[in-house]
Amino acid sequence: MYQTSFLPPLRDHPKLVTASAPGKVILVGEHAVVYGRPAIAVPVWERVARATIQPGAAGSGCWIVAHDLRRRIHLADAPPEDAMALVARATLAELGLPPNPDWQIELNSEIPIASGLGSGAALNAALVRAIHAQVGCTPDPAQVSDLVYLGEQLYHGTPSGIDNTVVAYGQPVWFIKGTAPRVFTPAKPFTLVIADSGVASPTHETVAGVRRRRERDPQRYDRWFDAIGELVEEARRVIEAGECEALGPIFDRNHALLQQIGVSTPQLDHLVTAARDAGARGAKLSGGGGGGNLIALVERASAQPVAAALEAAGAIRVMITTVGA
Ligand code: PMV
């Protein structure tokens, strides 16, 4: 599930370890999952984050170089609210290691940053796994998920925990907040086109907006959340039965409910319509909404035309992923 490679220690080339973790999309159930309903998220293995550790000079302390974020963190000096430093410190402490080992940690990611594809969670998952690998351990996914969750809390405030779970398990997950996640395997692979609207929309803001609106009308919002929860149950049934084409209308209904709870935008609606018009079986926003990404369920043969139609309709980045292959 994770690629962890060890190169043998050489005289002038100390031990080098590398670990990786995938990007992710939420298939169905975002927002309602914050209120205890189930959701399904899937990894995006076509885009991964990688962490590499090699011993640094004696006395150098621990440096984390996150190339895509253009950040160099000296662990001993990083403030407590630095999510990456927090995750690194918690991992070192859990392993009983010194808090500032002489290590050079390099992080690289193919996952677009701040676009709802879980780049922060994936970088931190790769970091946790690389620290374990450096001392010859393999953490189980639940440990990785718990450590990454510490960082997610700093990024997002009150995250449901679905992002850290899916990147840590690296498989489709059925998730209910506060309960042990269940991984599952689609009976048949299915293909998604993921399109980035290009509009940055911090998840904590859309989550806060839903909370404010729900406080004014809890019954109505809870009905919508229940309806989303039922769609998620239906999605799991069809995925496990290999009837993936039935996911299309489920996406469409989920998108309509996300419109009701106020997290879609005219631009996302426009992109969703463009995907359907180009032959997608269904499409919806994915993640926090207000911008960010959408996903479209496609036949393999229509993946390219749907991707092209999304670009023509204004998506700034499009990728194709096959789930369960
Ligand atoms: O924006 P993303 O892809 O990180 O997803 C957020 C999902 C929400 O359900 C809106 C929030 C959460 O914590 O689950």
mmCIF file of N, CA and C in Angstrom, residues 1-6 15-22 45 49-53 87-88 90-92 94-95 97 103 105-107 121-148 164-171:
data_model
loop_
_atom_site.group_PDB
_atom_site.id
_atom_site.type_symbol
_atom_site.label_atom_id
_atom_site.label_comp_id
_atom_site.label_asym_id
_atom_site.label_seq_id
_atom_site.Cartn_x
_atom_site.Cartn_y
_atom_site.Cartn_z
ATOM 1 N N MET A 1 0.840 -1.198 0.000
ATOM 2 C CA MET A 1 0.000 0.000 0.000
ATOM 3 C C MET A 1 0.877 1.251 0.000
ATOM 4 N N TYR A 2 1.902 1.222 0.878
ATOM 5 C CA TYR A 2 2.865 2.309 0.895
ATOM 6 C C TYR A 2 4.174 1.822 0.333
ATOM 7 N N GLN A 3 4.807 2.650 -0.439
ATOM 8 C CA GLN A 3 6.120 2.274 -0.926
ATOM 9 C C GLN A 3 7.161 2.777 0.076
ATOM 10 N N THR A 4 7.823 1.871 0.721
ATOM 11 C CA THR A 4 8.891 2.257 1.641
ATOM 12 C C THR A 4 10.141 1.547 1.171
ATOM 13 N N SER A 5 11.158 2.323 0.772
ATOM 14 C CA SER A 5 12.334 1.647 0.239
ATOM 15 C C SER A 5 13.530 1.960 1.127
ATOM 16 N N PHE A 6 14.336 0.995 1.357
ATOM 17 C CA PHE A 6 15.541 1.178 2.146
ATOM 18 C C PHE A 6 16.727 1.021 1.219
ATOM 19 N N LYS A 15 22.237 5.902 5.726
ATOM 20 C CA LYS A 15 20.953 5.250 5.418
ATOM 21 C C LYS A 15 19.908 6.284 4.980
ATOM 22 N N LEU A 16 19.232 5.958 3.910
ATOM 23 C CA LEU A 16 18.211 6.851 3.372
ATOM 24 C C LEU A 16 16.896 6.083 3.340
ATOM 25 N N VAL A 17 15.830 6.660 3.873
ATOM 26 C CA VAL A 17 14.541 5.970 3.780
ATOM 27 C C VAL A 17 13.533 6.884 3.096
ATOM 28 N N THR A 18 12.625 6.273 2.385
ATOM 29 C CA THR A 18 11.579 7.020 1.690
ATOM 30 C C THR A 18 10.230 6.382 1.977
ATOM 31 N N ALA A 19 9.215 7.206 2.192
ATOM 32 C CA ALA A 19 7.859 6.669 2.365
ATOM 33 C C ALA A 19 6.892 7.568 1.611
ATOM 34 N N SER A 20 5.757 7.034 1.233
ATOM 35 C CA SER A 20 4.807 7.854 0.475
ATOM 36 C C SER A 20 3.378 7.654 0.951
ATOM 37 N N ALA A 21 2.520 8.572 0.569
ATOM 38 C CA ALA A 21 1.087 8.462 0.874
ATOM 39 C C ALA A 21 0.314 9.133 -0.260
ATOM 40 N N PRO A 22 -0.898 8.649 -0.536
ATOM 41 C CA PRO A 22 -1.639 9.164 -1.701
ATOM 42 C C PRO A 22 -2.461 10.419 -1.400
ATOM 43 N N TRP A 45 -4.109 7.436 -6.029
ATOM 44 C CA TRP A 45 -2.728 6.957 -6.096
ATOM 45 C C TRP A 45 -1.965 7.540 -7.267
ATOM 46 N N ALA A 49 2.469 11.967 -2.132
ATOM 47 C CA ALA A 49 3.443 12.783 -1.396
ATOM 48 C C ALA A 49 4.525 11.833 -0.900
ATOM 49 N N ARG A 50 5.780 12.324 -0.874
ATOM 50 C CA ARG A 50 6.899 11.478 -0.446
ATOM 51 C C ARG A 50 7.724 12.175 0.609
ATOM 52 N N ALA A 51 8.224 11.387 1.556
ATOM 53 C CA ALA A 51 9.156 11.910 2.559
ATOM 54 C C ALA A 51 10.414 11.072 2.510
ATOM 55 N N THR A 52 11.557 11.745 2.546
ATOM 56 C CA THR A 52 12.849 11.065 2.546
ATOM 57 C C THR A 52 13.626 11.560 3.762
ATOM 58 N N ILE A 53 14.256 10.631 4.466
ATOM 59 C CA ILE A 53 15.069 11.044 5.622
ATOM 60 C C ILE A 53 16.487 10.526 5.435
ATOM 61 N N VAL A 87 3.231 17.139 14.128
ATOM 62 C CA VAL A 87 3.132 15.718 13.759
ATOM 63 C C VAL A 87 4.493 15.032 13.928
ATOM 64 N N ALA A 88 5.562 15.718 13.496
ATOM 65 C CA ALA A 88 6.909 15.132 13.628
ATOM 66 C C ALA A 88 7.244 14.906 15.104
ATOM 67 N N ALA A 90 5.211 14.579 17.677
ATOM 68 C CA ALA A 90 4.374 13.529 18.287
ATOM 69 C C ALA A 90 4.853 12.148 17.855
ATOM 70 N N THR A 91 5.304 12.028 16.598
ATOM 71 C CA THR A 91 5.776 10.732 16.100
ATOM 72 C C THR A 91 7.067 10.337 16.806
ATOM 73 N N LEU A 92 8.004 11.300 16.930
ATOM 74 C CA LEU A 92 9.271 11.012 17.619
ATOM 75 C C LEU A 92 8.994 10.600 19.063
ATOM 76 N N GLU A 94 6.233 9.306 20.302
ATOM 77 C CA GLU A 94 5.568 7.995 20.366
ATOM 78 C C GLU A 94 6.585 6.858 20.219
ATOM 79 N N LEU A 95 7.627 7.117 19.444
ATOM 80 C CA LEU A 95 8.648 6.081 19.232
ATOM 81 C C LEU A 95 9.740 6.116 20.302
ATOM 82 N N LEU A 97 11.910 8.468 20.698
ATOM 83 C CA LEU A 97 13.153 8.993 20.097
ATOM 84 C C LEU A 97 13.452 10.381 20.665
ATOM 85 N N TRP A 103 18.645 14.856 11.651
ATOM 86 C CA TRP A 103 18.079 14.306 10.414
ATOM 87 C C TRP A 103 17.758 15.425 9.446
ATOM 88 N N ILE A 105 15.010 15.881 6.656
ATOM 89 C CA ILE A 105 13.783 15.274 6.111
ATOM 90 C C ILE A 105 13.337 16.108 4.908
ATOM 91 N N GLU A 106 13.187 15.460 3.779
ATOM 92 C CA GLU A 106 12.749 16.190 2.562
ATOM 93 C C GLU A 106 11.351 15.721 2.200
ATOM 94 N N LEU A 107 10.463 16.672 1.928
ATOM 95 C CA LEU A 107 9.093 16.334 1.544
ATOM 96 C C LEU A 107 8.808 16.867 0.146
ATOM 97 N N ALA A 121 -2.506 16.312 4.570
ATOM 98 C CA ALA A 121 -2.615 15.019 5.274
ATOM 99 C C ALA A 121 -1.642 14.001 4.678
ATOM 100 N N ALA A 122 -1.506 14.014 3.344
ATOM 101 C CA ALA A 122 -0.616 13.036 2.701
ATOM 102 C C ALA A 122 0.845 13.319 3.037
ATOM 103 N N LEU A 123 1.235 14.609 3.037
ATOM 104 C CA LEU A 123 2.618 14.948 3.413
ATOM 105 C C LEU A 123 2.895 14.482 4.841
ATOM 106 N N ASN A 124 1.949 14.742 5.735
ATOM 107 C CA ASN A 124 2.171 14.343 7.123
ATOM 108 C C ASN A 124 2.153 12.820 7.280
ATOM 109 N N ALA A 125 1.342 12.130 6.504
ATOM 110 C CA ALA A 125 1.332 10.651 6.572
ATOM 111 C C ALA A 125 2.668 10.090 6.078
ATOM 112 N N ALA A 126 3.186 10.672 5.004
ATOM 113 C CA ALA A 126 4.498 10.221 4.492
ATOM 114 C C ALA A 126 5.580 10.500 5.533
ATOM 115 N N LEU A 127 5.479 11.661 6.191
ATOM 116 C CA LEU A 127 6.448 12.037 7.230
ATOM 117 C C LEU A 127 6.425 11.024 8.389
ATOM 118 N N VAL A 128 5.228 10.695 8.855
ATOM 119 C CA VAL A 128 5.085 9.736 9.965
ATOM 120 C C VAL A 128 5.678 8.383 9.574
ATOM 121 N N ARG A 129 5.371 7.942 8.378
ATOM 122 C CA ARG A 129 5.862 6.625 7.950
ATOM 123 C C ARG A 129 7.382 6.636 7.753
ATOM 124 N N ALA A 130 7.915 7.739 7.248
ATOM 125 C CA ALA A 130 9.371 7.805 7.045
ATOM 126 C C ALA A 130 10.099 7.814 8.387
ATOM 127 N N ILE A 131 9.555 8.510 9.380
ATOM 128 C CA ILE A 131 10.207 8.521 10.705
ATOM 129 C C ILE A 131 10.215 7.097 11.273
ATOM 130 N N HIS A 132 9.114 6.394 11.129
ATOM 131 C CA HIS A 132 9.085 4.990 11.572
ATOM 132 C C HIS A 132 10.117 4.163 10.802
ATOM 133 N N ALA A 133 10.139 4.360 9.478
ATOM 134 C CA ALA A 133 11.061 3.561 8.653
ATOM 135 C C ALA A 133 12.509 3.829 9.038
ATOM 136 N N GLN A 134 12.806 5.075 9.413
ATOM 137 C CA GLN A 134 14.179 5.445 9.769
ATOM 138 C C GLN A 134 14.685 4.611 10.952
ATOM 139 N N VAL A 135 13.743 4.185 11.825
ATOM 140 C CA VAL A 135 14.177 3.365 12.964
ATOM 141 C C VAL A 135 13.713 1.907 12.788
ATOM 142 N N GLY A 136 13.374 1.559 11.554
ATOM 143 C CA GLY A 136 13.092 0.167 11.233
ATOM 144 C C GLY A 136 11.722 -0.330 11.650
ATOM 145 N N CYS A 137 10.749 0.586 11.845
ATOM 146 C CA CYS A 137 9.390 0.146 12.237
ATOM 147 C C CYS A 137 8.402 0.416 11.107
ATOM 148 N N THR A 138 7.333 -0.335 11.104
ATOM 149 C CA THR A 138 6.228 -0.073 10.178
ATOM 150 C C THR A 138 4.984 0.213 11.010
ATOM 151 N N PRO A 139 4.497 1.456 10.996
ATOM 152 C CA PRO A 139 3.312 1.759 11.800
ATOM 153 C C PRO A 139 2.064 1.179 11.165
ATOM 154 N N ASP A 140 1.047 0.855 11.977
ATOM 155 C CA ASP A 140 -0.187 0.422 11.310
ATOM 156 C C ASP A 140 -0.978 1.675 10.903
ATOM 157 N N PRO A 141 -1.900 1.507 9.940
ATOM 158 C CA PRO A 141 -2.589 2.692 9.405
ATOM 159 C C PRO A 141 -3.309 3.502 10.488
ATOM 160 N N ALA A 142 -3.834 2.811 11.519
ATOM 161 C CA ALA A 142 -4.560 3.551 12.563
ATOM 162 C C ALA A 142 -3.611 4.502 13.305
ATOM 163 N N GLN A 143 -2.361 4.044 13.529
ATOM 164 C CA GLN A 143 -1.380 4.924 14.188
ATOM 165 C C GLN A 143 -1.071 6.132 13.312
ATOM 166 N N VAL A 144 -0.849 5.863 12.016
ATOM 167 C CA VAL A 144 -0.547 6.959 11.086
ATOM 168 C C VAL A 144 -1.704 7.955 11.093
ATOM 169 N N SER A 145 -2.915 7.422 11.017
ATOM 170 C CA SER A 145 -4.099 8.278 10.957
ATOM 171 C C SER A 145 -4.203 9.164 12.203
ATOM 172 N N ASP A 146 -3.985 8.574 13.384
ATOM 173 C CA ASP A 146 -4.095 9.353 14.625
ATOM 174 C C ASP A 146 -3.059 10.470 14.674
ATOM 175 N N LEU A 147 -1.838 10.164 14.225
ATOM 176 C CA LEU A 147 -0.786 11.187 14.260
ATOM 177 C C LEU A 147 -1.085 12.302 13.255
ATOM 178 N N VAL A 148 -1.559 11.922 12.071
ATOM 179 C CA VAL A 148 -1.860 12.929 11.047
ATOM 180 C C VAL A 148 -3.043 13.796 11.487
ATOM 181 N N ASN A 164 -7.371 12.264 7.094
ATOM 182 C CA ASN A 164 -6.221 11.516 7.635
ATOM 183 C C ASN A 164 -6.469 10.019 7.523
ATOM 184 N N THR A 165 -7.734 9.599 7.655
ATOM 185 C CA THR A 165 -8.040 8.170 7.587
ATOM 186 C C THR A 165 -7.754 7.620 6.197
ATOM 187 N N VAL A 166 -8.257 8.268 5.170
ATOM 188 C CA VAL A 166 -8.103 7.686 3.826
ATOM 189 C C VAL A 166 -6.649 7.724 3.360
ATOM 190 N N VAL A 167 -5.910 8.782 3.688
ATOM 191 C CA VAL A 167 -4.508 8.789 3.234
ATOM 192 C C VAL A 167 -3.678 7.792 4.033
ATOM 193 N N ALA A 168 -4.052 7.550 5.294
ATOM 194 C CA ALA A 168 -3.293 6.588 6.106
ATOM 195 C C ALA A 168 -3.584 5.144 5.684
ATOM 196 N N TYR A 169 -4.839 4.843 5.331
ATOM 197 C CA TYR A 169 -5.199 3.469 4.945
ATOM 198 C C TYR A 169 -4.896 3.203 3.473
ATOM 199 N N GLY A 170 -4.938 4.252 2.648
ATOM 200 C CA GLY A 170 -4.600 4.096 1.237
ATOM 201 C C GLY A 170 -5.573 3.218 0.467
ATOM 202 N N GLN A 171 -6.778 3.073 0.993
ATOM 203 C CA GLN A 171 -7.823 2.268 0.334
ATOM 204 C C GLN A 171 -9.143 3.012 0.497
#
